[in-house]
CSV table of C-alpha atoms and ligand atoms in Angstrom, one decimal:
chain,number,residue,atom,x,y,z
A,1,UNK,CA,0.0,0.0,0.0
A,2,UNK,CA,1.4,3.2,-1.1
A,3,UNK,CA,1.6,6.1,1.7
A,4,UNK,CA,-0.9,9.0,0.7
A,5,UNK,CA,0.9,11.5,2.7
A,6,UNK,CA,4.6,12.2,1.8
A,7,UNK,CA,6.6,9.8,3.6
A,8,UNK,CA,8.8,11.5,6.2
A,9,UNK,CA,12.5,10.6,6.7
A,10,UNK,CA,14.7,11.5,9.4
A,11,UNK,CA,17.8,13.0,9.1
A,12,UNK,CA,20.5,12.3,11.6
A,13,UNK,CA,24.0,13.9,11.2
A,14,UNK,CA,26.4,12.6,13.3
A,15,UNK,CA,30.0,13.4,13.4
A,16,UNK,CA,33.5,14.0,11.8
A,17,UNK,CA,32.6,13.8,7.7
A,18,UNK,CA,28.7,13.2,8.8
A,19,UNK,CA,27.4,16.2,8.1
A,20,UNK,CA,29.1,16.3,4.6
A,21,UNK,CA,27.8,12.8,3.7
A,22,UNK,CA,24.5,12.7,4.8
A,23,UNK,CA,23.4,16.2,3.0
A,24,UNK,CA,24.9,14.5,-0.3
A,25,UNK,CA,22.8,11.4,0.2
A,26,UNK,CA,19.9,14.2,0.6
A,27,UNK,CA,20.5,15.2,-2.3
A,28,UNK,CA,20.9,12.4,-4.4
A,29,UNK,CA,17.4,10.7,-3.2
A,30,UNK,CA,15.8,14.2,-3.5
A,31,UNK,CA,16.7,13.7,-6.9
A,32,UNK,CA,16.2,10.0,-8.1
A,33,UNK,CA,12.5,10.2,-6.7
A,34,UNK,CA,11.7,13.4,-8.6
A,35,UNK,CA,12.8,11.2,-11.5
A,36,UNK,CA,10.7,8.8,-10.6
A,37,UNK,CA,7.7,10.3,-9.7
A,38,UNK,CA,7.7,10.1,-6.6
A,39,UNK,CA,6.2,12.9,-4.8
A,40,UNK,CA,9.1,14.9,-2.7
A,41,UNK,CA,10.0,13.6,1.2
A,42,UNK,CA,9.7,15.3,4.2
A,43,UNK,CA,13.3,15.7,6.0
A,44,UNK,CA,12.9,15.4,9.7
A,45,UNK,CA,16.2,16.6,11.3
A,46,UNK,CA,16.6,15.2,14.9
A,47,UNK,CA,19.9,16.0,17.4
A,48,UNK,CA,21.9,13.0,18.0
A,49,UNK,CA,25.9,12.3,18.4
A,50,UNK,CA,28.7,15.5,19.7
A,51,UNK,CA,25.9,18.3,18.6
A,52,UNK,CA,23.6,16.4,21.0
A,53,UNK,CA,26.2,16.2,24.0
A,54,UNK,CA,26.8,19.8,24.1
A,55,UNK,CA,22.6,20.7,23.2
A,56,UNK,CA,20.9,18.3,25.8
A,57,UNK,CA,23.7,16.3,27.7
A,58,UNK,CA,22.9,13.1,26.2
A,59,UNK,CA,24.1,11.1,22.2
A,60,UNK,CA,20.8,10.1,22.2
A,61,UNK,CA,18.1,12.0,23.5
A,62,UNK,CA,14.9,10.3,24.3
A,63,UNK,CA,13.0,13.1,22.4
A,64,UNK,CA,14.9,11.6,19.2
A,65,UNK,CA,14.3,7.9,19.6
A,66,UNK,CA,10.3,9.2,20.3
A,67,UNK,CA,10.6,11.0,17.2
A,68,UNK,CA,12.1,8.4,14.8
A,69,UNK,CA,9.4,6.1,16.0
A,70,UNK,CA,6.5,8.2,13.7
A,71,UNK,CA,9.4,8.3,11.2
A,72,UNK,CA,8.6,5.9,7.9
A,73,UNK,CA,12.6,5.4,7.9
A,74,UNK,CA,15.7,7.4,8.5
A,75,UNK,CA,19.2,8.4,7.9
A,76,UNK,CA,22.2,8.0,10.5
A,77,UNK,CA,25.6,9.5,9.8
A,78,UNK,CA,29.0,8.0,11.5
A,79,UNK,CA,29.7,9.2,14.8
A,80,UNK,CA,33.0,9.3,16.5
A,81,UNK,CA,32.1,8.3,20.2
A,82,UNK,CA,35.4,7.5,20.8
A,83,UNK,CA,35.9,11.2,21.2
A,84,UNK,CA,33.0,12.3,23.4
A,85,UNK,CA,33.6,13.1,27.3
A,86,UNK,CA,33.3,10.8,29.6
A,87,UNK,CA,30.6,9.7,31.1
A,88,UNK,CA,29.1,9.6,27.4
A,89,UNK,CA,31.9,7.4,25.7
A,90,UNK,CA,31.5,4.9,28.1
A,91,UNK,CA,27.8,4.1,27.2
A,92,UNK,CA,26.8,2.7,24.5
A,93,UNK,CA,27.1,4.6,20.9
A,94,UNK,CA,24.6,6.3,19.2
A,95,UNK,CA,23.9,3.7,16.4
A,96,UNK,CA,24.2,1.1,18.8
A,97,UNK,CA,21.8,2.8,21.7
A,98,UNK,CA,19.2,3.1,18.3
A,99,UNK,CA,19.7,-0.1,16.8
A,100,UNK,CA,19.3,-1.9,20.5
A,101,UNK,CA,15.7,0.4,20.9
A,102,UNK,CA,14.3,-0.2,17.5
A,103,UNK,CA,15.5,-4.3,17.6
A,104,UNK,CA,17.0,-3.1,13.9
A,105,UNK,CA,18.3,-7.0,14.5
A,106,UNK,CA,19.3,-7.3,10.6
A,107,UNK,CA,22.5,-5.3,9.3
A,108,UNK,CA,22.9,-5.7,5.7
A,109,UNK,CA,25.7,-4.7,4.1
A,110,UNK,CA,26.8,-4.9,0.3
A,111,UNK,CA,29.7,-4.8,-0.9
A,112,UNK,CA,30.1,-4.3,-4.7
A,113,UNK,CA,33.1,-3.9,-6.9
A,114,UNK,CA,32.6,-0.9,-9.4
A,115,UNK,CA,34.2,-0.9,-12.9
A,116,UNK,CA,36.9,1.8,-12.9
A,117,UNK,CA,36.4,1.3,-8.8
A,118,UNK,CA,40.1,0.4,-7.6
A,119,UNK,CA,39.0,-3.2,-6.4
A,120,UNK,CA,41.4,-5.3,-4.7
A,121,UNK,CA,39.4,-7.9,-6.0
A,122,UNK,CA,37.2,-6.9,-9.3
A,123,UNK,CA,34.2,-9.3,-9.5
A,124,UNK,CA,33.1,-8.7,-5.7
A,125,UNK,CA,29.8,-8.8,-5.5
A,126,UNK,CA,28.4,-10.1,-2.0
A,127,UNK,CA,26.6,-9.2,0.8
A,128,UNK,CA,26.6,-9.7,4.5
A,129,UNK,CA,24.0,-10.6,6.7
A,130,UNK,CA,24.7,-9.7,10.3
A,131,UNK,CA,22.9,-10.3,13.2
A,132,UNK,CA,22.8,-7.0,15.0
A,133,UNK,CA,21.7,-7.4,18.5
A,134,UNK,CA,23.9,-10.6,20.6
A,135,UNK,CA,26.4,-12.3,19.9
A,136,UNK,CA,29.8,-11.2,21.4
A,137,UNK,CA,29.4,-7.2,21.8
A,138,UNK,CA,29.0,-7.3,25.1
A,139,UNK,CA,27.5,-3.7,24.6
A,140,UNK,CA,24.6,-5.2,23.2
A,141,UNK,CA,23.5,-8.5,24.6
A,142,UNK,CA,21.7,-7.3,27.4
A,143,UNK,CA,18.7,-5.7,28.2
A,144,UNK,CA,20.3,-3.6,30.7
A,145,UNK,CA,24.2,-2.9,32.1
A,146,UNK,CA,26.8,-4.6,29.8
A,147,UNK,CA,27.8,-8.2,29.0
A,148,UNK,CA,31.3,-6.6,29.8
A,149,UNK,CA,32.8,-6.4,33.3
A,150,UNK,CA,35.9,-6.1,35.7
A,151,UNK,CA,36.3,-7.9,38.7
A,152,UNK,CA,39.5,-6.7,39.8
A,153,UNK,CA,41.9,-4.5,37.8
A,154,UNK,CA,43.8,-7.2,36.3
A,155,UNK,CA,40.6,-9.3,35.1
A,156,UNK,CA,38.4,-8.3,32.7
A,157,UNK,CA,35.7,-10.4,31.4
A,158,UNK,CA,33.3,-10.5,28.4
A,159,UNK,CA,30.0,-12.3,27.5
A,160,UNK,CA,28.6,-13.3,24.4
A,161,UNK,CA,25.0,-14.5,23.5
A,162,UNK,CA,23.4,-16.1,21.1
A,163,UNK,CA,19.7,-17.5,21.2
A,164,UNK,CA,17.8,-20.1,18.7
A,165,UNK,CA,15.5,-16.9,17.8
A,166,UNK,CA,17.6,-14.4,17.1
A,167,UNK,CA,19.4,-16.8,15.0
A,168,UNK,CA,16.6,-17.8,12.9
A,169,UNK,CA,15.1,-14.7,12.3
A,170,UNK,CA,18.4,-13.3,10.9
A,171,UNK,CA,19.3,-16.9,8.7
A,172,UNK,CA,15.5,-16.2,6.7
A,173,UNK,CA,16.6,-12.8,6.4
A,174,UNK,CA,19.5,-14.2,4.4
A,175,UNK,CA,18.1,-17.1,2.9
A,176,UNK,CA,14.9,-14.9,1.1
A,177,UNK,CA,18.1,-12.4,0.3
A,178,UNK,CA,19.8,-15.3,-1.7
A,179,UNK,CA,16.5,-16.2,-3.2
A,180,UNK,CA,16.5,-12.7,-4.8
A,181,UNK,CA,20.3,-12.7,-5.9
A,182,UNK,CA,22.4,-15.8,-6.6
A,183,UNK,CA,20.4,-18.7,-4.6
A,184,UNK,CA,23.5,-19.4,-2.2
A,185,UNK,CA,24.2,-19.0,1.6
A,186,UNK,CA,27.6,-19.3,3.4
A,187,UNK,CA,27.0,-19.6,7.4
A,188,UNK,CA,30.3,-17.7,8.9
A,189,UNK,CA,31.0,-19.2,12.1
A,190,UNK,CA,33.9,-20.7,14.8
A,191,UNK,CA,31.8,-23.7,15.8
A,192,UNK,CA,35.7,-25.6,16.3
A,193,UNK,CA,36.2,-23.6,18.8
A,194,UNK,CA,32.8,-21.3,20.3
A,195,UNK,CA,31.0,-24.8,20.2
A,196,UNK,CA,27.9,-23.9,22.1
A,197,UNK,CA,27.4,-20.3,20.8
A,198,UNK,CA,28.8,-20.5,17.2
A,199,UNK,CA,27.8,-23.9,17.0
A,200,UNK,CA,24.1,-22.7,18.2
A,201,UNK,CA,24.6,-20.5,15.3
A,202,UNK,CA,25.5,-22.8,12.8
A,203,UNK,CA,22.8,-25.2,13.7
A,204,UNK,CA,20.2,-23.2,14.2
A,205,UNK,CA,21.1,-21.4,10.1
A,206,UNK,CA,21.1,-25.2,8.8
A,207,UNK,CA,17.8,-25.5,10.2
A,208,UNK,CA,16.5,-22.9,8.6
A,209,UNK,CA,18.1,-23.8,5.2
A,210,UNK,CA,15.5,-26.8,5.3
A,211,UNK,CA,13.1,-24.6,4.2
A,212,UNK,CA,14.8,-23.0,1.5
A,213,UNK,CA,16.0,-26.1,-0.9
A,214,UNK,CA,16.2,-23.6,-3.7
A,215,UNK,CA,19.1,-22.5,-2.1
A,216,UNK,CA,22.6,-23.5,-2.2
A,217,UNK,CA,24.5,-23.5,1.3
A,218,UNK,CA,27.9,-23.5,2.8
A,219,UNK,CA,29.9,-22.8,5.5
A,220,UNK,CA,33.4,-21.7,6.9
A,221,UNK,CA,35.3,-20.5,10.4
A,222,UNK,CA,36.0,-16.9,10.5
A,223,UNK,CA,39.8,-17.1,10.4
A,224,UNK,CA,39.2,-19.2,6.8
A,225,UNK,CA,36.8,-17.2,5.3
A,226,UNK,CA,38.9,-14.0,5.8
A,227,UNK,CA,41.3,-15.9,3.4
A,228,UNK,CA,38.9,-17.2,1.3
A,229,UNK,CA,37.4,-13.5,0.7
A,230,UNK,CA,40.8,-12.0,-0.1
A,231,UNK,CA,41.6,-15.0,-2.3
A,232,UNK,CA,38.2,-15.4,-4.3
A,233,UNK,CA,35.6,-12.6,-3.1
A,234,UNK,CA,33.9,-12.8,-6.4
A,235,UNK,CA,32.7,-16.3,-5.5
A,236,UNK,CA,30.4,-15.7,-2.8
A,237,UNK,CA,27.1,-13.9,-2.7
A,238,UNK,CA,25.5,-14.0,0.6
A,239,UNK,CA,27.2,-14.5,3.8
A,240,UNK,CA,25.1,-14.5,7.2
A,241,UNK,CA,27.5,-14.4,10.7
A,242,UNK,CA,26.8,-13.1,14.3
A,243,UNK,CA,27.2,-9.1,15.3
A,244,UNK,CA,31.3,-9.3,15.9
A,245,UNK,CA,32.3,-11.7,12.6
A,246,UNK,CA,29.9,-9.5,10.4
A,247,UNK,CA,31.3,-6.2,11.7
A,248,UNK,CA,35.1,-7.2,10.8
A,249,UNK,CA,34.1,-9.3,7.5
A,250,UNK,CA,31.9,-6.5,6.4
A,251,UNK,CA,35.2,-4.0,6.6
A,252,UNK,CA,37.3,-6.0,4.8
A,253,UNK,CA,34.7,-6.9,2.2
A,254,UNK,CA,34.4,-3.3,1.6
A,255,UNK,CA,37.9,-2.3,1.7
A,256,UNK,CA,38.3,-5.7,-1.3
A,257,UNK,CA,35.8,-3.7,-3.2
A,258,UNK,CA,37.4,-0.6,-3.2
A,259,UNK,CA,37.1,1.4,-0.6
A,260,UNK,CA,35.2,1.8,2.9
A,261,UNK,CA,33.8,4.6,1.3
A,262,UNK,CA,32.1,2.9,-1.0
A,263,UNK,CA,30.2,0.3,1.4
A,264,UNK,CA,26.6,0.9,2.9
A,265,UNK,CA,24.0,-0.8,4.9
A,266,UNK,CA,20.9,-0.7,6.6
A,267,UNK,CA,19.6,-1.7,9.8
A,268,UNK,CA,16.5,-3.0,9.7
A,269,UNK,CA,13.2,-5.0,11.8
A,270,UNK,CA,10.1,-5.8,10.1
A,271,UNK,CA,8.9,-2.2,10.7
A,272,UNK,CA,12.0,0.2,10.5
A,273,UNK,CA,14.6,0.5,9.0
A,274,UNK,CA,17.8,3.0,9.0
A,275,UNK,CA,20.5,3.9,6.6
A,276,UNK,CA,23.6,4.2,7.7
A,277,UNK,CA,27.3,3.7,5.8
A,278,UNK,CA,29.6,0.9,6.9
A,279,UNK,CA,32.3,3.4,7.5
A,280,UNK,CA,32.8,5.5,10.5
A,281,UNK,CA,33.5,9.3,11.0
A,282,UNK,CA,36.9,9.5,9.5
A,283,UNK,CA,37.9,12.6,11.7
A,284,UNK,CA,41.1,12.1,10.2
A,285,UNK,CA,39.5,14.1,7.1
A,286,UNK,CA,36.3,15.4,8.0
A,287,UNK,CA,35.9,19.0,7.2
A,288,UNK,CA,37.9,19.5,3.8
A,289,UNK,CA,35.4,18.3,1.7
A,290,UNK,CA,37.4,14.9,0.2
A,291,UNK,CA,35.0,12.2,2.0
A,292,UNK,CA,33.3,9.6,-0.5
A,293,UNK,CA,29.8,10.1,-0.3
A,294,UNK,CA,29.1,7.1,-2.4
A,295,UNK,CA,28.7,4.5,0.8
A,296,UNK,CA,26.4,7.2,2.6
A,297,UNK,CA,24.3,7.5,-1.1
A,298,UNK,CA,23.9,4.1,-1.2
A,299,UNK,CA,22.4,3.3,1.8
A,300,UNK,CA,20.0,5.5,0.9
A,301,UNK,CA,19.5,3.6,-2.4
A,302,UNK,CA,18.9,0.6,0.2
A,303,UNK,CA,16.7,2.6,2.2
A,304,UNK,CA,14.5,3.4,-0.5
A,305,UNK,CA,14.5,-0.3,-1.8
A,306,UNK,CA,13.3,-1.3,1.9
A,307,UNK,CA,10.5,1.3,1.8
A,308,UNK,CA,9.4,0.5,-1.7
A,309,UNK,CA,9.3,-3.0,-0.6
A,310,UNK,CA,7.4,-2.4,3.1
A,311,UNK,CA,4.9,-0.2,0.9
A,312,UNK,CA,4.6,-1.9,-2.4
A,313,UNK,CA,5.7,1.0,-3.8
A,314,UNK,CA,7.5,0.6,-7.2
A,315,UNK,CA,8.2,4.4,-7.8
A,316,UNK,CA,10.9,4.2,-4.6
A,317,UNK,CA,12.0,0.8,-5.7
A,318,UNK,CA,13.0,2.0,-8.7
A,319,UNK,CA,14.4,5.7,-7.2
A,320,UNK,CA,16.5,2.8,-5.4
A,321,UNK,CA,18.0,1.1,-9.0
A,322,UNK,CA,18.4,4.3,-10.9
A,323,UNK,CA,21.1,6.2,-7.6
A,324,UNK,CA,22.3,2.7,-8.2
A,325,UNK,CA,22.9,2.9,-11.7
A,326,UNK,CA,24.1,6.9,-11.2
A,327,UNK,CA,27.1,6.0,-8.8
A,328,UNK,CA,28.3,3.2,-10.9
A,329,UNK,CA,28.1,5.6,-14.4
A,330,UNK,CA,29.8,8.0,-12.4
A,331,UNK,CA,32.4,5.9,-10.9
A,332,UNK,CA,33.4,4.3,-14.6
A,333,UNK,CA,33.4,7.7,-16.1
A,334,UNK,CA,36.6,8.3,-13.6
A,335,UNK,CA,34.8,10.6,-11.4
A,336,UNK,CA,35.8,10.0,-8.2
A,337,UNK,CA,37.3,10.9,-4.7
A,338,UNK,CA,40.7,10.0,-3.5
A,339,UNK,CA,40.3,7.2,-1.4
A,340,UNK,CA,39.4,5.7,-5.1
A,341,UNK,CA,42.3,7.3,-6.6
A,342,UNK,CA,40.3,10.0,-8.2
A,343,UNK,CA,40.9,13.9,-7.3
A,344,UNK,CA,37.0,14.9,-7.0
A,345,UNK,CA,35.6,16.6,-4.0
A,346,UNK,CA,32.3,15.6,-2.1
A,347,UNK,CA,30.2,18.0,-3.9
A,348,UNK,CA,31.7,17.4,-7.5
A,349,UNK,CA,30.9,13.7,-6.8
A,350,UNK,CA,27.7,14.4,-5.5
A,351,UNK,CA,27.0,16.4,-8.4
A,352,UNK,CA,27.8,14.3,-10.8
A,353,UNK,CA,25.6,11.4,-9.4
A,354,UNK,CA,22.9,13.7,-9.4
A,355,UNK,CA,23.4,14.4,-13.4
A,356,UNK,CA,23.8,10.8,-14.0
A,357,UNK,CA,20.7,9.7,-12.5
A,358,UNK,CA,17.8,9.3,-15.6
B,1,ATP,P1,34.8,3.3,13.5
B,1,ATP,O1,35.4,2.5,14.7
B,1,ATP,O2,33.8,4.3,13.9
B,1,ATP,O3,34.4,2.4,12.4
B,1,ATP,P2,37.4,3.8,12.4
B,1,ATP,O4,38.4,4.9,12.8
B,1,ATP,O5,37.8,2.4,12.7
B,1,ATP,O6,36.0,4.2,13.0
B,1,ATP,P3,36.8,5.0,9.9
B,1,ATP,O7,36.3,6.2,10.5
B,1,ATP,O8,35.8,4.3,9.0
B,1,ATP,O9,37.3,3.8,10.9
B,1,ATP,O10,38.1,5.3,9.1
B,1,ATP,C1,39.0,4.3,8.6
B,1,ATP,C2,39.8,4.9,7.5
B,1,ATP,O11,39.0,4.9,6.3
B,1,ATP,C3,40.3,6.3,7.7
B,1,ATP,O12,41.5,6.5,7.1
B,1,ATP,C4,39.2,7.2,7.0
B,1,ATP,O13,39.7,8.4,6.5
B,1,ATP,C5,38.8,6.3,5.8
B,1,ATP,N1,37.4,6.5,5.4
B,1,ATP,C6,36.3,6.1,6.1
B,1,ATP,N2,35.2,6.5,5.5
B,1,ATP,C7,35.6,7.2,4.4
B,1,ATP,C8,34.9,7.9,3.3
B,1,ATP,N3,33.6,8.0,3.3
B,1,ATP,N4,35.7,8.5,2.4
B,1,ATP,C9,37.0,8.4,2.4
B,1,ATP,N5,37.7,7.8,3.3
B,1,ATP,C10,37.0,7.2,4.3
């Protein structure tokens, strides 16, 4: 059912390159569903991250998460918590604190070698699946204090969870992903070793498998799939693994593409969803206007793919292809920032999406 009213998105900046990123993914969407028809968004833009700190003393102010629940979807920028003051950078992070209140328990993250894209390995074309709310961040598998703790100064102590559930609903996620792409699973795991909780993992994804027989599945240890993905990326489409594996695999799956800055995701539950690159804040070169805005842009693409999906709304779905088709055009036509090899500046490249987009 498409949404009479214009659908309203919120727009979260964050930190360090954020607020140069998430404006160009603004403008890029602005753009592609004006192309398609679609009639314009409303931008909702809600504190959160540093800006948040120093305006109401908290990364995530409750007034935000309240907000973002009468949002249709949203945007998140990176965010540099290791930075912030204490008390705040010892709580959990912003994406984390949203993630955890939403139960966003899917994070899917592409990663996609473009022609003319620097690819370590050309070909690349995967995706990972991972689960987003147990496994072994401690930060995130409880429902209150951390899974992390310190008995005595010279002991430290983490926990890690996984549950049947969490696992299942994560594995379908993947499985009807395959059975839109290339019809084959690989289950990531260190079952050798984390019998009970990666083996829980394992099992519990095999199970599942049983009722997709369309679809073709593996499986590998973390330590030999990082080989196996700087070896042969090209051969594998999509890989499903707990919070800690995906978070790692997901890095250097992007980084085999081409860059970080050219690898997005969303988080997402049956009911919401947020875009939010793969990459984090980059201090390092935020504020000189050289960050890639391609991973931020393509989240969006994902975002509006989700939303055409959740509201059978083909105009967004294909908003979603043609940014799609805009960032590769623009990437083969050399134009392209420097963590690509190319000399272009946030806004050229975000201009230049915007004029390849038909
Ligand atoms: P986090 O823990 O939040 O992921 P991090 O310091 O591990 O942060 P990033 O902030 O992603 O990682 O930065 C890693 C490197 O990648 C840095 O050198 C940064 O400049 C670069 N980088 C990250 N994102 C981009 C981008 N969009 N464009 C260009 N370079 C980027």
């Amino acid at each position: 059912m498409q949404v009479a009213a214009p659908y309203r998105l919120g727009l979260l900046h964050g930190d360090g390159i954020g607020p140069e990123i998430v404006p160009a993914a603004v403008t890029v969407i602005d753009a592609a569903i004006a192309r398609a028809g679609a009639e314009p968004f409303e931008w909702v833009e809600l504190p959160i991250a540093r800006a948040a700190i120093d305006e109401h003393g908290t990364h995530t102010p409750t007034s935000t998460l309240d907000a973002l629940a009468g949002l249709d979807a949203w945007i998140l920028g990176p965010h540099d918590s290791a930075s912030y003051p204490l008390p705040h950078r010892s709580q959990l992070n912003p994406s984390g604190t949203i993630r955890k209140h939403f139960d966003l328990y899917a994070n899917i993250r592409p990663a996609k070698a473009f022609p003319g894209g620097d690819a370590v390995v050309p070909g690349t074309d995967l995706v990972i699946v991972r689960e987003n709310t147990q496994g072994f961040y401690a930060d995130r598998n409880t429902h209150a204090g951390t899974g992390e703790f310190m008995p005595t100064p010279d002991i430290a102590m983490a926990m890690g969870i996984i549950t049947r559930p969490a696992v299942e609903r994560i594995a379908r996620c993947a499985f009807e992903l395959a059975r839109r792409r290339s019809k084959r699973v690989t289950i990531v795991h260190k079952a050798n070793v984390l019998r009970l909780t990666t083996g829980l993992f394992h099992d519990a994804c095999r199970e599942v498998a049983g009722d997709f027989p369309d679809v073709v599945v593996d499986d590998f240890h973390i330590d030999a799939m990082t080989a196996h993905l700087v070896r042969a990326a090209g051969e594998f489409d999509v890989i499903v693994t707990e919070n800690m594996f995906g978070d790692i695999l997901s890095d250097l799956a992007g980084a085999l593409a081409g860059s970080l800055g050219i690898a997005p995701s969303i988080n997402s539950s049956d009911s919401h969803a947020m875009a939010q690159a793969a990459h984090g804040s980059a201090p390092d070169i935020a504020g000189q206007n050289i960050a890639n805005p391609i991973a931020m842009i393509l989240s969006g693409a994902m975002l509006l793919d989700w939303l055409g999906a959740r509201h059978q709304d083909p105009r967004l779905t294909d908003a979603a292809l043609r940014i799609e088709r805009g960032v590769a055009a623009t990437v083969a036509a050399g134009t392209s920032t420097r963590d690509l090899g190319g000399t272009s500046s946030t806004t050229y490249v975000t201009r230049a999406i915007v004029a390849a987009i038909r």
